[in-house]
Amino acid sequence: MADVPWWRRAVIYQVYVRSLADSDGDGIGDLPGVRAHLAYIADLGVDAVWLTPFYPSPQADAGYDVSDHRDVDPTFGTLADFDALVADAHRLGLRVIVDIVPNHTSSEHPWFRAALAGGPGSAARARYIFREGRDGGERPPNDWPSVFGGSAWERVPDGQWYLHLFAPEQPDLDWTNEEVRAEFDSILRFWLDRGVDGFRIDVAHGLAKDPGLPDLPAGFSVAGAAAAGHPHWDRDDVHAVFRRWRRITDSYRRDVAFVGEAWVETPVQLARYVRPDELHTAFNFEFLLAPWDGPSLRRAIDASIEALAAVGAPATWVLSNHDVVRHVTRYGGGEEGVRRARAAALLLLALPGGAYVYQGEELGLPQVTDLPDEVLQDPTFVRTGGAERGRDGCRVPLPWSGDEPPFGFGPPGSTPWLPQPAGWDRLTAERQASDPDSMLSLYRRALRLRRGVEDEPFEWMDADGADVGVLAFRRGPGFTCVVNVGDGMVDRPAAVGSAAPVLLASDPLADDGRIPGSTAVWYGVPPTARA
Ligand code: NOJ
């Protein structure tokens, strides 16, 4: 199956650059730090890395406020560091995906400065969404709230207002403006010419706005998924942008892939982003959002596979990222959360299509829920007046080694940008590497075994008599995955066959082969034996 494009079944490791590894001791992770850990990432057994934004940025939203799309912020390194990272990654067999942020720029971007200086009616202002206010200019042009809290409009000294769906430091671009479209064509080419293998598209569902900028209709919200008819999420016009971008990547005649971040309500809506002439893949948040129960997970899996197959796109699976509560904690936390996360990992990696691993999930890191107010940096915290604590708890720097902070994240004595819990000495990569029962060892084994089945067809199995809390499916004739999502012990499903050996289990099985609660098992003939 050598002709299957890599992105149809790739496992992609999300590198949240500021929290992976800090090479220079300023407390913030950087590209040389990532480079120094590429061997670890390759050794995990993944196919690619996705680097979150490392571009010049005032960091009002941790780099998703880009002030120069063609360079590296000095905090993270230099373009030469980036080139060296790509070269090393490629040598190690890892592809590199970079993050493109097209919905907005930083308010420090030269374009936005020019827009402020140019004044109302200027061509510079037309690249953004500036309008007069209501009630003689005193009130914002409409009632849209920002995703981060407060109004989505900010007034400038000459009286006009500009739209920012996120922080005020992230003014929205106007994608009906050809200058904007041409600029992003050129940005894509810049990184393609530097050798990247793909792009993650930030807020892919947000680029097109209802030109009338109407108030938010009753029943619509700004957070969460986009309902049909929303004035700024998931509008039809957005697809023309992605068709245009696909023509660019296709012109490179190498296997480049897009992954869209589109928070939409249903897999059917999501599938429209991955039609054959648009993006290659998109994150499947349906699965991430499903609670830990059999019917919900099965519904999410079925709906995703069905909707994506209808347009010929592969499914993708993701459990955590830098915007959501880490899944150990989402699944209940503590020992039970870890058990479920271990089982979820085997489910994630046995499903057909691509998968995402968010840095630290292979170490079983929980959400850090007790960060003190004064260290919180997510704009959500301030903009909601503290009502939402924000996303910092899933962004705490990784523990690599040693017994005390910074746990090898940075040089000894350095202070990570968010404090690491003292108890993370038990979760360091160094400690887990030598423990065959650790989360890290589980991911390593699973990622190796997965290679033998990644192109095999998916088919649900009858888990005979077992309750709806058991998910069981085949990948080809030689491999089955059984997940006991419930709490009680269940029998090994007869459909697995008595001859199939256990390849891997997320936690020990009973002596008679029964499967304890929150446990996943892979049965089958080891791939090498079948080859
Ligand atoms: C989605 C990114 O993942 C998130 O971190 C960011 O705050 C918003 N887009 C705005 O760019």
Coordinates of C-alpha atoms and ligand atoms in Angstrom, one line a residue:
M1 CA 0.0 0.0 0.0
A2 CA 2.9 2.3 -0.6
D3 CA 0.8 4.5 -2.8
V4 CA -1.5 5.6 0.1
P5 CA -0.7 9.3 0.7
W6 CA 0.9 9.6 4.2
W7 CA -1.7 12.0 5.5
R8 CA -4.6 9.5 5.1
R9 CA -3.3 7.5 8.0
A10 CA -0.6 9.6 9.7
V11 CA -0.2 9.9 13.4
I12 CA 0.7 13.5 14.0
Y13 CA 2.4 14.7 17.2
Q14 CA 1.3 18.2 18.2
V15 CA 4.2 20.3 19.4
Y16 CA 3.1 23.2 21.4
V17 CA 6.4 25.0 20.9
R18 CA 6.4 27.2 24.0
S19 CA 5.9 24.2 26.3
L20 CA 8.0 21.4 24.7
A21 CA 11.6 22.3 25.7
D22 CA 13.4 25.5 26.5
S23 CA 17.0 25.5 25.2
D24 CA 18.1 29.0 26.4
G25 CA 16.6 29.2 29.9
D26 CA 14.2 32.0 29.3
G27 CA 11.4 29.8 30.5
I28 CA 9.7 29.5 27.1
G29 CA 10.1 26.5 24.8
D30 CA 11.8 27.2 21.5
L31 CA 12.7 25.6 18.1
P32 CA 16.2 24.4 19.2
G33 CA 14.4 22.8 22.1
V34 CA 12.0 21.0 19.8
R35 CA 15.0 20.0 17.6
A36 CA 16.7 18.4 20.6
H37 CA 13.7 16.2 21.2
L38 CA 12.9 15.1 17.6
A39 CA 14.6 11.8 18.2
Y40 CA 12.3 11.2 21.2
I41 CA 9.3 12.1 19.0
A42 CA 10.5 9.9 16.1
D43 CA 11.1 7.0 18.5
L44 CA 7.6 7.3 19.8
G45 CA 6.6 6.0 16.4
V46 CA 4.6 8.9 14.9
D47 CA 4.8 10.1 11.3
A48 CA 4.8 13.9 11.6
V49 CA 4.9 16.9 13.9
W50 CA 2.6 19.9 13.9
L51 CA 4.3 23.0 15.2
T52 CA 2.0 25.6 16.8
P53 CA 2.8 29.2 15.8
F54 CA 6.4 30.3 16.3
Y55 CA 6.2 33.5 14.2
P56 CA 7.0 37.0 15.4
S57 CA 4.1 37.9 17.7
P58 CA 3.4 40.0 20.8
Q59 CA 2.0 36.8 22.3
A60 CA -1.3 38.3 23.2
D61 CA -2.8 34.8 22.4
A62 CA 0.3 32.6 22.8
G63 CA 1.4 33.2 19.2
Y64 CA -2.0 33.1 17.5
D65 CA -1.6 36.8 17.0
V66 CA 1.0 36.9 14.2
S67 CA 2.8 40.1 13.3
D68 CA 5.0 38.6 10.6
H69 CA 4.0 35.4 8.8
R70 CA 7.4 34.8 7.2
D71 CA 9.8 34.8 10.2
V72 CA 10.5 33.2 13.6
D73 CA 10.0 35.1 16.8
P74 CA 13.3 35.6 18.6
T75 CA 11.8 33.9 21.7
F76 CA 11.5 30.8 19.6
G77 CA 14.7 31.0 17.5
T78 CA 15.5 32.0 14.0
L79 CA 14.7 30.9 10.5
A80 CA 18.0 29.1 10.4
D81 CA 16.8 27.1 13.5
F82 CA 13.5 26.3 11.6
D83 CA 15.4 25.1 8.5
A84 CA 17.7 22.9 10.7
L85 CA 14.6 21.5 12.5
V86 CA 12.9 20.6 9.2
A87 CA 16.1 19.0 7.9
D88 CA 16.6 16.9 11.1
A89 CA 12.9 15.9 11.1
H90 CA 13.1 14.8 7.5
R91 CA 16.2 12.8 8.3
L92 CA 14.4 11.1 11.1
G93 CA 11.4 10.3 8.8
L94 CA 9.1 12.9 10.3
R95 CA 7.1 15.3 8.2
V96 CA 6.6 18.9 9.4
I97 CA 3.3 20.7 9.5
V98 CA 3.1 24.4 10.4
D99 CA 0.2 26.4 11.7
I100 CA -1.3 29.1 9.5
V101 CA -3.5 31.8 11.1
P102 CA -5.6 33.4 8.4
N103 CA -8.6 34.7 10.3
H104 CA -6.8 37.5 12.0
T105 CA -3.3 39.1 12.4
S106 CA -1.8 40.7 15.4
S107 CA -2.7 44.3 16.0
E108 CA 1.1 44.9 15.7
H109 CA 1.2 43.6 12.2
P110 CA 2.3 46.3 9.7
W111 CA -1.0 46.0 7.9
F112 CA -3.0 46.8 11.0
R113 CA -0.7 49.7 11.9
A114 CA -1.2 51.0 8.3
A115 CA -5.0 50.5 8.8
L116 CA -4.9 52.7 11.9
A117 CA -2.8 55.3 10.3
G118 CA -4.7 55.3 7.0
G119 CA -8.0 56.3 8.5
P120 CA -11.6 55.6 7.5
G121 CA -12.1 54.6 3.9
S122 CA -8.4 53.9 3.2
A123 CA -7.3 50.8 1.3
A124 CA -5.2 49.7 4.3
R125 CA -8.4 49.7 6.4
A126 CA -10.2 47.6 3.8
R127 CA -8.0 44.6 4.6
Y128 CA -9.7 44.4 8.0
I129 CA -13.3 44.8 9.1
F130 CA -13.8 48.4 10.1
R131 CA -17.3 49.9 10.5
E132 CA -19.0 52.9 12.0
G133 CA -20.7 52.2 15.3
R134 CA -24.4 52.4 16.0
D135 CA -26.3 55.2 17.9
G136 CA -24.0 58.0 16.5
G137 CA -21.0 55.7 16.7
E138 CA -21.2 55.1 20.4
R139 CA -22.2 51.5 20.3
P140 CA -20.5 48.6 18.4
P141 CA -21.8 47.9 14.9
N142 CA -23.5 44.7 16.1
D143 CA -23.8 42.5 19.2
W144 CA -21.3 39.8 18.4
P145 CA -19.3 38.7 21.4
S146 CA -15.7 37.7 21.2
V147 CA -14.9 34.0 21.7
F148 CA -12.6 35.1 24.6
G149 CA -15.4 37.2 26.3
G150 CA -16.6 40.8 26.0
S151 CA -17.5 42.5 22.7
A152 CA -16.0 41.4 19.4
W153 CA -15.6 45.1 18.5
E154 CA -13.0 47.6 19.6
R155 CA -13.2 51.3 18.9
V156 CA -10.2 53.3 17.5
P157 CA -9.5 56.9 18.3
D158 CA -11.0 58.2 15.1
G159 CA -14.3 56.7 16.1
Q160 CA -14.5 53.6 13.9
W161 CA -14.8 50.1 15.2
Y162 CA -12.9 47.0 14.1
L163 CA -14.0 43.3 14.5
H164 CA -12.0 40.8 16.5
L165 CA -13.6 37.5 17.0
F166 CA -10.8 36.7 19.5
A167 CA -8.8 39.2 21.5
P168 CA -8.7 42.9 20.6
E169 CA -5.0 42.2 19.7
Q170 CA -6.3 39.9 16.9
P171 CA -8.2 42.0 14.4
D172 CA -10.1 39.9 11.8
L173 CA -9.0 40.1 8.2
D174 CA -11.5 40.8 5.4
W175 CA -11.4 37.7 3.2
T176 CA -13.5 39.4 0.5
N177 CA -10.4 41.5 -0.2
E178 CA -8.2 40.2 -2.9
E179 CA -5.1 41.6 -1.3
V180 CA -5.7 39.4 1.7
R181 CA -6.2 36.3 -0.4
A182 CA -3.1 37.0 -2.4
E183 CA -1.0 37.6 0.7
F184 CA -1.9 34.2 2.1
D185 CA -1.2 32.5 -1.2
S186 CA 2.3 34.0 -0.9
I187 CA 2.6 32.9 2.8
L188 CA 1.8 29.3 1.9
R189 CA 4.4 29.4 -0.9
F190 CA 7.0 30.8 1.5
W191 CA 6.7 27.8 3.8
L192 CA 6.3 25.3 1.0
D193 CA 9.5 26.6 -0.5
R194 CA 11.2 26.0 2.8
G195 CA 10.1 22.4 2.7
V196 CA 7.1 22.0 5.0
D197 CA 4.8 19.0 4.4
G198 CA 1.6 20.6 5.4
F199 CA -0.4 23.3 7.2
R200 CA -2.8 23.3 10.1
I201 CA -5.4 26.0 9.4
D202 CA -6.4 28.0 12.4
V203 CA -10.2 28.9 12.7
A204 CA -10.8 27.5 9.2
H205 CA -14.6 27.9 9.7
G206 CA -14.3 31.6 10.6
L207 CA -12.9 33.4 7.5
A208 CA -16.2 34.3 5.9
K209 CA -18.6 36.7 7.6
D210 CA -22.2 37.6 6.6
P211 CA -21.6 40.9 4.6
G212 CA -24.5 42.6 6.4
L213 CA -22.9 41.9 9.8
P214 CA -26.3 41.3 11.4
D215 CA -26.8 40.8 15.1
L216 CA -26.4 37.2 16.3
P217 CA -29.8 35.6 15.7
A218 CA -31.5 34.3 18.9
G219 CA -30.3 30.9 19.9
F220 CA -26.9 31.3 18.2
S221 CA -23.8 31.5 20.3
V222 CA -20.2 32.4 19.5
A223 CA -18.5 29.7 21.5
G224 CA -18.6 26.0 20.7
A225 CA -19.7 24.6 17.4
A226 CA -21.3 26.5 14.5
A227 CA -25.0 26.0 13.8
A228 CA -26.1 26.3 10.2
G229 CA -27.0 29.9 9.3
H230 CA -24.5 31.4 11.7
P231 CA -23.4 34.9 10.7
H232 CA -19.7 34.3 11.0
W233 CA -19.0 30.5 11.4
D234 CA -19.0 27.9 8.7
R235 CA -20.4 30.1 5.9
D236 CA -20.4 28.8 2.4
D237 CA -18.0 31.5 1.1
V238 CA -15.2 30.0 3.2
H239 CA -14.9 27.0 0.8
A240 CA -13.7 29.2 -2.1
V241 CA -10.6 30.0 0.0
F242 CA -9.7 26.4 0.5
R243 CA -10.3 25.5 -3.2
R244 CA -7.8 28.2 -4.1
W245 CA -5.3 26.9 -1.5
R246 CA -5.7 23.4 -2.7
R247 CA -4.7 24.5 -6.2
I248 CA -1.5 25.9 -4.7
T249 CA -0.5 22.8 -2.8
D250 CA -1.4 20.6 -5.8
S251 CA 0.9 22.7 -8.0
Y252 CA 3.9 21.6 -5.8
R253 CA 3.6 18.0 -7.0
R254 CA 4.6 16.6 -3.7
D255 CA 2.5 15.1 -0.9
V256 CA 1.5 18.2 1.0
A257 CA -1.5 18.2 3.3
F258 CA -3.8 20.6 5.0
V259 CA -5.6 19.9 8.3
G260 CA -8.4 22.3 9.0
E261 CA -9.4 23.4 12.5
A262 CA -13.2 23.8 11.9
W263 CA -15.5 23.7 15.0
V264 CA -18.7 22.8 13.3
E265 CA -21.8 21.1 14.7
T266 CA -21.9 17.9 12.7
P267 CA -19.6 15.6 10.8
V268 CA -21.7 16.3 7.7
Q269 CA -20.7 20.0 8.0
L270 CA -17.1 19.0 8.6
A271 CA -17.1 16.8 5.5
R272 CA -17.6 19.9 3.3
Y273 CA -14.2 21.1 4.3
V274 CA -12.5 18.0 3.0
R275 CA -14.2 17.6 -0.4
P276 CA -11.7 16.4 -3.0
D277 CA -10.7 19.9 -4.1
E278 CA -10.5 21.5 -0.6
L279 CA -8.5 20.6 2.5
H280 CA -7.1 17.0 2.8
T281 CA -8.1 16.4 6.4
A282 CA -9.8 18.2 9.3
F283 CA -9.8 17.7 13.1
N284 CA -12.7 15.6 14.2
F285 CA -14.0 17.3 17.4
E286 CA -17.1 15.1 17.5
F287 CA -14.9 12.3 18.8
L288 CA -13.0 14.6 21.2
L289 CA -16.2 16.0 22.6
A290 CA -17.9 12.6 23.1
P291 CA -18.2 11.6 26.8
W292 CA -16.7 8.3 27.9
D293 CA -19.6 6.0 27.3
G294 CA -20.0 3.3 24.7
P295 CA -23.0 4.6 22.8
S296 CA -21.7 8.2 22.6
L297 CA -18.3 7.1 21.4
R298 CA -19.8 4.7 18.9
R299 CA -22.1 7.3 17.5
A300 CA -19.2 9.8 17.1
I301 CA -17.1 7.1 15.3
D302 CA -19.9 6.0 13.0
A303 CA -21.0 9.6 12.2
S304 CA -17.5 10.7 11.4
I305 CA -16.5 7.7 9.3
E306 CA -19.7 7.9 7.3
A307 CA -19.7 11.6 6.6
L308 CA -16.0 11.7 5.7
A309 CA -16.2 8.6 3.5
A310 CA -19.0 10.2 1.6
V311 CA -16.5 12.8 0.3
G312 CA -13.6 10.3 0.0
A313 CA -11.7 11.9 3.0
P314 CA -10.0 9.9 5.8
A315 CA -11.3 10.2 9.3
T316 CA -9.0 11.7 11.9
W317 CA -9.1 11.2 15.7
V318 CA -8.0 13.5 18.4
L319 CA -8.4 13.4 22.2
S320 CA -6.5 16.5 23.4
N321 CA -4.9 19.7 22.2
H322 CA -3.8 23.1 23.6
D323 CA -7.4 24.5 23.7
V324 CA -9.2 21.8 25.7
V325 CA -9.0 20.1 29.1
R326 CA -6.5 17.2 28.9
H327 CA -8.4 14.0 28.5
V328 CA -7.0 12.2 31.6
T329 CA -8.9 15.0 33.5
R330 CA -11.9 15.2 31.1
Y331 CA -12.5 11.5 31.6
G332 CA -12.7 11.9 35.4
G333 CA -9.1 12.4 36.5
G334 CA -7.2 10.4 39.1
E335 CA -6.6 6.7 38.6
E336 CA -9.9 6.2 36.8
G337 CA -9.0 9.1 34.4
V338 CA -5.7 7.5 33.7
R339 CA -7.3 4.0 33.1
R340 CA -9.7 5.5 30.7
A341 CA -7.0 7.6 28.9
R342 CA -5.0 4.4 28.5
A343 CA -8.0 2.6 27.0
A344 CA -8.8 5.7 24.8
A345 CA -5.2 5.6 23.4
L346 CA -5.7 2.1 22.1
L347 CA -9.1 3.1 20.7
L348 CA -7.7 6.2 19.1
L349 CA -4.8 4.3 17.5
A350 CA -6.8 1.4 16.2
L351 CA -9.4 3.5 14.4
P352 CA -9.0 3.9 10.6
G353 CA -7.5 7.2 9.3
G354 CA -5.2 9.7 10.9
A355 CA -4.7 10.5 14.6
Y356 CA -3.3 13.3 16.6
V357 CA -1.2 13.0 19.8
Y358 CA -0.9 16.2 21.9
Q359 CA 2.5 16.5 23.5
G360 CA 2.3 15.1 27.0
E361 CA -0.6 12.8 26.5
E362 CA 1.8 10.0 25.9
L363 CA 3.0 10.8 29.5
G364 CA -0.5 10.7 30.8
L365 CA -0.3 14.4 31.9
P366 CA -3.5 15.7 33.6
Q367 CA -4.9 19.2 33.3
V368 CA -3.2 21.4 35.9
T369 CA -6.2 22.8 37.6
D370 CA -4.6 24.8 40.5
L371 CA -2.5 27.3 38.6
P372 CA -2.6 30.5 40.7
D373 CA -4.4 33.5 39.2
E374 CA -1.2 35.5 38.9
V375 CA 0.5 33.1 36.5
L376 CA -2.5 32.7 34.1
Q377 CA -1.8 34.1 30.6
D378 CA -4.7 33.0 28.5
P379 CA -6.7 36.1 27.5
T380 CA -9.9 34.3 28.3
F381 CA -9.1 34.6 32.0
V382 CA -8.9 38.4 32.0
R383 CA -11.6 39.0 29.4
T384 CA -14.2 36.9 31.3
G385 CA -13.3 38.7 34.6
G386 CA -11.9 35.4 35.9
A387 CA -15.2 33.5 35.2
E388 CA -13.3 31.2 32.9
R389 CA -9.8 30.1 34.0
G390 CA -8.8 29.6 30.4
R391 CA -6.5 27.1 28.7
D392 CA -3.2 27.4 30.5
G393 CA -3.8 24.2 32.5
C394 CA -3.3 22.0 29.4
R395 CA -0.2 24.1 28.3
V396 CA 2.1 23.5 31.3
P397 CA 5.7 22.7 30.1
L398 CA 6.6 19.1 29.7
P399 CA 8.5 17.1 32.4
W400 CA 11.4 15.4 30.8
S401 CA 13.7 14.3 33.6
G402 CA 14.8 14.7 37.1
D403 CA 13.1 15.1 40.5
E404 CA 12.2 18.8 40.6
P405 CA 11.1 21.6 38.3
P406 CA 12.0 22.4 35.6
F407 CA 12.2 18.7 35.1
G408 CA 14.6 19.0 32.2
F409 CA 12.2 21.4 30.3
G410 CA 14.8 24.1 30.6
P411 CA 18.4 24.3 32.0
P412 CA 18.6 23.7 35.8
G413 CA 17.6 26.8 37.7
S414 CA 15.4 28.2 34.9
T415 CA 11.7 29.0 35.6
P416 CA 9.1 27.6 33.2
W417 CA 6.5 30.1 32.0
L418 CA 3.9 28.2 33.8
P419 CA 4.8 26.3 37.0
Q420 CA 4.9 22.5 36.8
P421 CA 3.3 20.5 39.7
A422 CA 5.9 19.0 42.1
G423 CA 4.2 15.6 41.6
W424 CA 5.3 15.5 37.9
D425 CA 8.5 13.9 39.0
R426 CA 6.6 10.6 38.6
L427 CA 5.5 11.5 35.1
T428 CA 8.8 12.4 33.5
A429 CA 9.7 10.9 30.1
E430 CA 12.9 9.6 31.6
R431 CA 11.1 7.8 34.4
Q432 CA 8.4 6.3 32.2
A433 CA 10.9 5.2 29.5
S434 CA 12.2 2.5 31.8
D435 CA 8.8 1.4 33.1
P436 CA 7.1 -1.2 30.8
D437 CA 3.7 -0.4 32.4
S438 CA 3.9 3.4 31.9
M439 CA 1.7 5.4 29.6
L440 CA 4.8 6.2 27.5
S441 CA 5.5 2.5 27.0
L442 CA 1.9 1.9 26.1
Y443 CA 2.0 4.6 23.4
R444 CA 5.3 3.3 22.0
R445 CA 4.1 -0.2 21.7
A446 CA 0.7 0.8 20.3
L447 CA 2.3 3.1 17.7
R448 CA 4.5 0.3 16.5
L449 CA 1.8 -2.3 16.3
R450 CA -0.5 0.1 14.5
R451 CA 1.8 0.2 11.5
G452 CA 0.8 -3.4 10.7
V453 CA -2.9 -2.6 10.5
E454 CA -3.2 1.0 9.4
D455 CA -4.3 0.2 5.9
E456 CA -6.7 -2.6 6.8
P457 CA -10.5 -2.2 6.5
F458 CA -12.5 -1.2 9.5
E459 CA -15.5 -3.3 10.5
W460 CA -17.6 -3.4 13.7
M461 CA -17.9 -6.8 15.3
D462 CA -20.8 -8.2 17.2
A463 CA -19.6 -8.1 20.8
D464 CA -22.2 -10.8 21.5
G465 CA -24.3 -10.3 24.5
A466 CA -21.9 -7.8 25.9
D467 CA -23.6 -4.5 26.8
V468 CA -23.5 -1.4 24.8
G469 CA -20.5 -0.4 26.8
V470 CA -18.3 -2.6 24.8
L471 CA -16.8 -1.4 21.5
A472 CA -15.4 -4.1 19.3
F473 CA -14.1 -3.9 15.8
R474 CA -11.8 -5.5 13.2
R475 CA -9.1 -4.1 11.1
G476 CA -8.7 -6.8 8.5
P477 CA -8.7 -10.5 9.2
G478 CA -5.9 -10.5 11.7
F479 CA -6.6 -7.7 14.2
T480 CA -9.4 -6.8 16.6
C481 CA -9.8 -4.0 19.1
V482 CA -12.1 -4.4 22.1
V483 CA -12.8 -1.6 24.5
N484 CA -14.7 -2.1 27.6
V485 CA -15.9 1.4 28.2
G486 CA -18.1 0.4 31.2
D487 CA -17.0 -0.2 34.8
G488 CA -17.7 -4.0 35.2
M489 CA -15.7 -7.0 34.1
V490 CA -16.8 -8.4 30.7
D491 CA -16.0 -11.6 28.8
R492 CA -13.7 -11.7 25.9
P493 CA -16.1 -11.5 23.0
A494 CA -16.5 -14.9 21.3
A495 CA -16.2 -13.2 17.9
V496 CA -12.6 -12.4 18.6
G497 CA -11.9 -16.2 18.4
S498 CA -10.1 -18.2 21.0
A499 CA -6.9 -18.5 19.0
A500 CA -6.1 -14.8 18.7
P501 CA -3.4 -13.9 21.2
V502 CA -3.5 -10.6 23.1
L503 CA -1.2 -8.2 21.4
L504 CA -1.6 -5.4 23.9
A505 CA -3.9 -4.4 26.7
S506 CA -4.2 -1.0 28.3
D507 CA -4.3 -2.6 31.8
P508 CA -3.9 -6.2 33.0
L509 CA -6.7 -8.6 32.0
A510 CA -8.2 -11.2 34.5
D511 CA -6.4 -14.6 34.5
D512 CA -9.3 -16.1 32.5
G513 CA -9.0 -13.4 29.9
R514 CA -12.0 -11.3 31.0
I515 CA -11.7 -7.6 30.4
P516 CA -11.9 -5.2 33.4
G517 CA -13.8 -1.9 33.2
S518 CA -12.1 1.0 31.3
T519 CA -9.7 -1.4 29.5
A520 CA -8.9 -1.8 25.8
V521 CA -7.4 -4.9 24.3
W522 CA -5.8 -5.5 20.9
Y523 CA -6.0 -9.1 19.8
G524 CA -4.3 -10.6 16.7
V525 CA -1.3 -12.0 15.0
P526 CA 1.7 -9.7 15.4
P527 CA 2.1 -7.9 12.1
T528 CA 5.6 -9.2 11.5
A529 CA 4.3 -12.8 11.8
R530 CA 1.7 -12.0 9.1
A531 CA 3.9 -10.2 6.7
Ligands
NOJ1 C1 -7.6 28.3 17.7 C2 -6.3 28.0 18.4 O1 -6.1 26.7 18.5 C3 -6.4 28.8 19.7 O2 -5.3 28.5 20.5 C4 -6.5 30.3 19.4 O3 -6.7 31.0 20.6 C5 -7.6 30.6 18.4 N1 -7.7 29.7 17.3 C6 -7.5 32.0 17.8 O4 -6.4 32.0 16.9

